[in-house]
Amino acid sequence: MSAIVSVENVVKEYPLGKLKVRALDGVTLSFGEGEFAAIAAPSGAGKTTLLNLIGCVDVPTSGVVRIDGQATSELDDAGLTRLRLHKLGFIFQSFNLITVLDVYQNVEFPLLLQGGMTKKERDRRVREIVEQVGLDKQMRHRPNELSGGQRQRVAIARALVTRPRIVLADEPTANLDSATGQNIIGLMKEINRKNRTTFIFSTHDPMVMSQAERVIRMADGRIVGEERRAAEGAA
Amino acid sequence: MGIYVKVAFRNLLQARRRSLLLGLALASVSMLLVFLMAISQGMADSLLETTTTLASGHVNVHGFYKPSTNAVAWPIIEDEKKVRPLVEEILPDVERVVSRAHGWGKIVSETGSIVTSVTGILPEQEDRLRERLTLAPRSAYMEGGGDEVVGDVSRVGEPGTIFLFANQARRLKVDVGDTVILAAETSGGAANSVDLTVVGIGRDLGMVTNFISFTHKDTIHQVYQLKPEATGSLLLYLDDIERTHAARKELADALASRELEILEHLDQPFYMRMDALSNQRWAGQRYDVNTWEAEGAHGKWVITGFQWISYFLVSILVLIIVVGVMNTMWMSVRERTPEIGTLRAIGMGRSRVLLLFVTEALILGLLASGFGAGLGALFASILDAARIPLPSDAAKTVLMSDTLRLSVRLDQIVRSVLVFTFVAGAASLYPASRAARMRPVTAIHHVG
């Protein structure tokens, strides 16, 4: 399996007053195309920092993060923005939907940012993905008219509508009850299987972890273990 | 672009209270500006109307004649027949030429006297003047006078008559039908006088009517003993007033090329040049070719002064608005920092974040100033239609009308709306650029 994401000896430090806090301490790992991987760690272990670096919303203090072969530290802000827009999708713990837009518009937004698509094609893509996440009846609802699970489905649809190669999800089930959380992970897994989209998500929920094909364990900014499971339905 | 407008508009609706407060402030200042501009435009329209009917054409040819180098300059064109055909040939777009004679003398009544200019007119050329003149009620010039109006505007310029204005009649204590004496010095230096019957007393129309009265042109010829072919000025009315300045220059240059002595153009009424010309050592005939704006220069100064005061006042308010917009946008940026982070994370570039916030300010600016300007225009139109009488002579002098006159022009409304929309957009640039410069990771995890 070819590596679509590679993290090489990455260190990330944050200033805290006169001190420097090392959030990641020499992390090296890679993800192949179509993986469904979980980063499991307790709070403060560095999993969000790692996702931020892979998601190109932050840059490492040292080391190299490569997305589809491109070192993120070599890109300027516009280059990182393009990478995020075309190759990455984000799912946030708190959904982070645009409250003033309805479901359809939230999902359509990244396509508008991408441009170069006819209105008809955009409409077809949005409807297809919204149906896929099961919200076709709530198309014109605003986020405040949806349940937590439905909001996260919108976030998934928004992350997937541009057909990114990698989807990053930072504790996607943390704000959901366990049944809804399972449902969301199931949906992500189904899309992963169907579209071969790489999913990398962080969690400290054992039930969620059990759904992943690969679990990377972190503690104190380091990788402390890794487990691989055969994908369901694999030969 | 549509999505930015949608997001910006809905964000404004979401922060309804804040948007409403700032919008009201913007609307108030926009309304004030449109209202002040309507007053200023009303003054300008009054000045144009008053000046171009009572004292000036769009372009004028004034004569100055000095019999000898030591003599005073007289406001005379020695031979109208020599100049008029040239004017009509040089400016074929002149719609009408009005010939007027000028005198300066003492008007004496039984109880008082005033020194003023007297303009000699030919009634058959003065339809516009008669349309513009309105008779004053007796209360405007007589103690204990009522609202009744006496006199007859159609008789203005009849031989042996004089038409005065209310401020003059008040000082002379005369009424319609009374006789006054016009006493003056002839061009030969002898004292002369003529009895004139007051046929009408007009409403005051600003400063111009303090120094003007009308009689027949022959009366001026008689009093000053002028030759029949002489006149004072030729008032030229063009088809298109916008051509005033170009026409003046064309006429002045063409007359000069036909060996007429043309005085250097000054932006002042012709009568203000007389002292300076009297002191110059030349003799013969010279001409001043000027415009209605020069004749109404005093009014222009008043309008310019009023405009400066208005702009100063509005500028202070605009500064307050700028601070208000910056503050509001800054609050909006702080509240929406996680949203900015999300937008950046899903691939929105810095310039688009900037555009998003600036669009919000532009929409607010456009809607609020549009509403304010509309309200200001409506308010101004209602007041103008009400024809509210001005309470004092000072107000009449400043506003160049006897009623409150406001003139709303669409281009001024549009300009005002554009200015305030631009101001709101410009004021939002700093907070918007701060939003755009935020690091996505910091913005996403911001806790408000």
Coordinates of C-alpha atoms in Angstrom, one line a residue, chain A:
Chain A
M1 CA 0.0 0.0 0.0
S2 CA 1.5 3.4 -1.1
A3 CA 1.9 6.1 1.6
I4 CA -0.4 9.0 1.0
V5 CA 0.5 10.6 4.3
S6 CA 4.0 10.3 5.8
V7 CA 5.2 11.9 9.0
E8 CA 9.0 11.8 9.5
N9 CA 10.6 12.5 12.9
V10 CA 8.1 15.4 13.5
V11 CA 8.5 17.6 16.5
K12 CA 6.0 20.2 17.5
E13 CA 6.6 22.7 20.2
Y14 CA 4.3 25.4 21.5
P15 CA 5.5 28.4 23.5
L16 CA 3.9 28.7 26.9
G17 CA 5.1 31.9 28.5
K18 CA 8.8 31.6 28.7
L19 CA 8.6 27.8 28.4
K20 CA 8.2 25.6 25.4
V21 CA 5.8 22.7 25.5
R22 CA 6.7 19.8 23.3
A23 CA 3.4 18.4 22.0
L24 CA 4.9 15.9 19.5
D25 CA 8.3 14.4 20.1
G26 CA 9.9 12.8 17.1
V27 CA 6.8 11.2 15.6
T28 CA 7.3 9.0 12.5
L29 CA 4.5 7.1 10.8
S30 CA 2.7 6.8 7.5
F31 CA -0.7 6.0 6.2
G32 CA -1.6 4.2 3.0
E33 CA -4.3 5.0 0.6
G34 CA -7.7 3.8 1.7
E35 CA -6.7 3.2 5.3
F36 CA -9.2 3.5 8.1
A37 CA -7.0 4.4 11.0
A38 CA -7.5 5.6 14.5
I39 CA -5.1 7.5 16.7
A40 CA -5.9 6.5 20.2
A41 CA -4.6 8.4 23.1
P42 CA -5.8 10.1 26.3
S43 CA -6.4 13.9 26.3
G44 CA -3.2 15.9 25.9
A45 CA -1.1 13.1 24.3
G46 CA -0.8 15.0 21.0
K47 CA -3.3 13.4 18.8
T48 CA -5.0 16.7 17.8
T49 CA -1.6 18.2 17.2
L50 CA -0.7 15.3 14.9
L51 CA -4.0 15.7 13.0
N52 CA -3.5 19.5 12.7
L53 CA -0.1 18.8 11.1
I54 CA -1.4 16.2 8.7
G55 CA -4.3 18.5 8.0
C56 CA -2.0 21.4 7.0
V57 CA -3.6 23.8 9.5
D58 CA -0.3 23.9 11.3
V59 CA 3.4 23.3 10.4
P60 CA 5.9 21.2 12.4
T61 CA 8.7 22.8 14.4
S62 CA 11.0 20.2 12.9
G63 CA 10.6 17.1 10.8
V64 CA 8.6 16.6 7.6
V65 CA 5.0 16.0 6.9
R66 CA 4.2 14.8 3.4
I67 CA 0.8 14.7 1.9
D68 CA 0.7 12.8 -1.4
G69 CA 4.4 13.2 -1.6
Q70 CA 4.4 17.0 -1.0
A71 CA 6.3 18.3 2.0
T72 CA 4.0 20.8 3.8
S73 CA 6.9 22.8 5.1
E74 CA 7.8 23.7 1.5
L75 CA 4.4 25.4 0.9
D76 CA 3.3 28.9 1.6
D77 CA -0.1 29.7 3.0
A78 CA -1.8 29.7 -0.4
G79 CA -0.2 26.3 -1.2
L80 CA -1.4 24.9 2.1
T81 CA -4.8 26.3 1.5
R82 CA -4.9 24.6 -2.0
L83 CA -3.8 21.3 -0.5
R84 CA -6.5 21.5 2.2
L85 CA -9.2 22.4 -0.4
H86 CA -8.3 19.7 -2.9
K87 CA -6.9 16.7 -1.0
L88 CA -8.1 16.9 2.5
G89 CA -11.5 16.8 4.3
F90 CA -12.1 17.7 7.9
I91 CA -14.6 16.5 10.5
F92 CA -14.5 18.3 13.8
Q93 CA -15.5 17.2 17.3
S94 CA -17.9 20.1 17.6
F95 CA -19.1 19.8 13.9
N96 CA -18.1 23.4 13.1
L97 CA -20.8 24.0 10.6
I98 CA -21.6 27.4 9.3
T99 CA -24.6 28.3 11.4
V100 CA -26.2 30.7 9.0
L101 CA -26.2 28.2 6.1
D102 CA -28.5 25.3 5.7
V103 CA -27.4 21.7 5.2
Y104 CA -27.3 22.0 1.4
Q105 CA -25.3 25.2 1.5
N106 CA -22.9 23.9 4.1
V107 CA -22.1 20.9 2.0
E108 CA -21.9 23.0 -1.2
F109 CA -19.5 25.6 0.3
P110 CA -16.2 23.7 -0.3
L111 CA -17.3 23.2 -4.0
L112 CA -17.9 26.9 -4.3
L113 CA -14.4 27.5 -2.9
Q114 CA -13.0 25.0 -5.4
G115 CA -14.8 26.6 -8.4
G116 CA -14.7 25.4 -11.9
M117 CA -17.9 23.4 -11.7
T118 CA -21.3 24.0 -13.2
K119 CA -24.2 24.7 -10.9
K120 CA -25.8 21.5 -12.2
E121 CA -22.8 19.4 -11.5
R122 CA -22.4 21.0 -8.0
D123 CA -26.1 20.3 -7.3
R124 CA -25.7 16.7 -8.4
R125 CA -22.7 16.2 -6.1
V126 CA -24.3 17.8 -3.1
R127 CA -27.5 15.9 -3.4
E128 CA -25.6 12.6 -3.9
I129 CA -23.5 13.0 -0.8
V130 CA -26.3 14.4 1.4
E131 CA -28.4 11.3 0.4
Q132 CA -25.4 9.1 1.2
V133 CA -25.3 10.5 4.7
G134 CA -29.1 10.1 5.0
L135 CA -30.0 13.7 5.3
D136 CA -31.9 14.3 2.0
K137 CA -35.1 15.1 4.0
Q138 CA -33.2 17.8 6.0
M139 CA -31.6 19.5 3.0
R140 CA -33.0 22.9 3.9
H141 CA -32.6 22.7 7.6
R142 CA -30.1 24.9 9.5
P143 CA -27.6 23.3 11.9
N144 CA -29.6 24.5 14.9
E145 CA -32.6 22.5 13.6
L146 CA -30.6 19.2 13.6
S147 CA -29.5 16.7 16.2
G148 CA -25.8 16.2 17.1
G149 CA -25.7 13.1 15.0
Q150 CA -27.3 14.8 12.0
R151 CA -24.9 17.7 12.4
Q152 CA -21.9 15.3 12.3
R153 CA -23.4 13.7 9.2
V154 CA -23.5 17.2 7.6
A155 CA -19.8 17.6 8.6
I156 CA -19.0 14.3 7.0
A157 CA -20.9 15.2 3.8
R158 CA -19.0 18.6 3.7
A159 CA -15.7 16.8 4.2
L160 CA -16.4 14.3 1.4
V161 CA -18.1 16.4 -1.2
T162 CA -14.8 17.5 -2.8
R163 CA -13.8 13.9 -3.0
P164 CA -10.7 14.4 -1.0
R165 CA -8.0 11.6 -0.8
I166 CA -7.7 12.0 3.0
V167 CA -10.4 12.7 5.6
L168 CA -9.2 13.8 9.1
A169 CA -11.6 13.5 12.0
D170 CA -10.7 14.9 15.4
E171 CA -12.7 12.9 18.0
P172 CA -15.8 12.8 15.7
T173 CA -17.9 10.9 18.2
A174 CA -16.9 12.8 21.4
N175 CA -20.0 15.0 21.4
L176 CA -22.4 12.2 20.5
D177 CA -24.1 9.5 22.5
S178 CA -22.7 6.0 22.0
A179 CA -25.4 4.7 19.6
T180 CA -25.1 7.8 17.4
G181 CA -21.3 7.6 17.6
Q182 CA -21.3 4.0 16.4
N183 CA -23.6 5.1 13.6
I184 CA -21.3 7.8 12.5
I185 CA -18.2 5.6 12.6
G186 CA -20.2 3.0 10.6
L187 CA -21.0 5.6 8.0
M188 CA -17.4 6.7 7.8
K189 CA -16.3 3.1 7.4
E190 CA -18.9 2.5 4.7
I191 CA -17.6 5.5 2.7
N192 CA -14.0 4.4 3.2
R193 CA -14.9 1.0 1.8
K194 CA -16.9 2.4 -1.1
N195 CA -14.7 5.3 -2.1
R196 CA -11.2 4.1 -0.9
T197 CA -10.9 7.5 0.9
T198 CA -8.3 7.4 3.7
F199 CA -9.8 8.1 7.1
I200 CA -7.6 9.1 10.0
F201 CA -9.5 9.9 13.2
S202 CA -8.5 10.5 16.8
T203 CA -10.4 9.0 19.7
H204 CA -10.1 7.7 23.2
D205 CA -13.3 5.7 23.0
P206 CA -12.5 1.9 23.0
M207 CA -15.7 1.1 21.2
V208 CA -14.7 3.5 18.3
M209 CA -11.2 2.2 18.3
S210 CA -12.5 -1.3 17.8
Q211 CA -13.9 -0.3 14.4
A212 CA -10.6 0.8 13.0
E213 CA -8.4 -1.4 10.9
R214 CA -5.3 0.2 12.4
V215 CA -4.9 1.8 15.8
I216 CA -1.9 4.0 16.6
R217 CA -1.5 4.6 20.3
M218 CA 0.1 7.8 21.6
A219 CA 1.3 9.0 24.9
D220 CA 3.2 12.2 25.8
G221 CA 3.7 13.2 22.2
R222 CA 5.2 9.9 21.1
I223 CA 3.9 6.8 19.3
V224 CA 3.8 4.0 21.9
G225 CA 2.1 1.2 20.0
E226 CA 0.2 0.1 17.0
E227 CA -2.3 -2.6 16.2
R228 CA -3.6 -3.7 12.9
R229 CA -6.7 -5.7 12.2
A230 CA -7.9 -7.2 9.0
A231 CA -10.5 -5.1 7.3
E232 CA -14.0 -6.4 7.6
G233 CA -15.0 -8.2 4.6
A234 CA -11.4 -8.5 3.4
A235 CA -10.3 -11.8 1.9

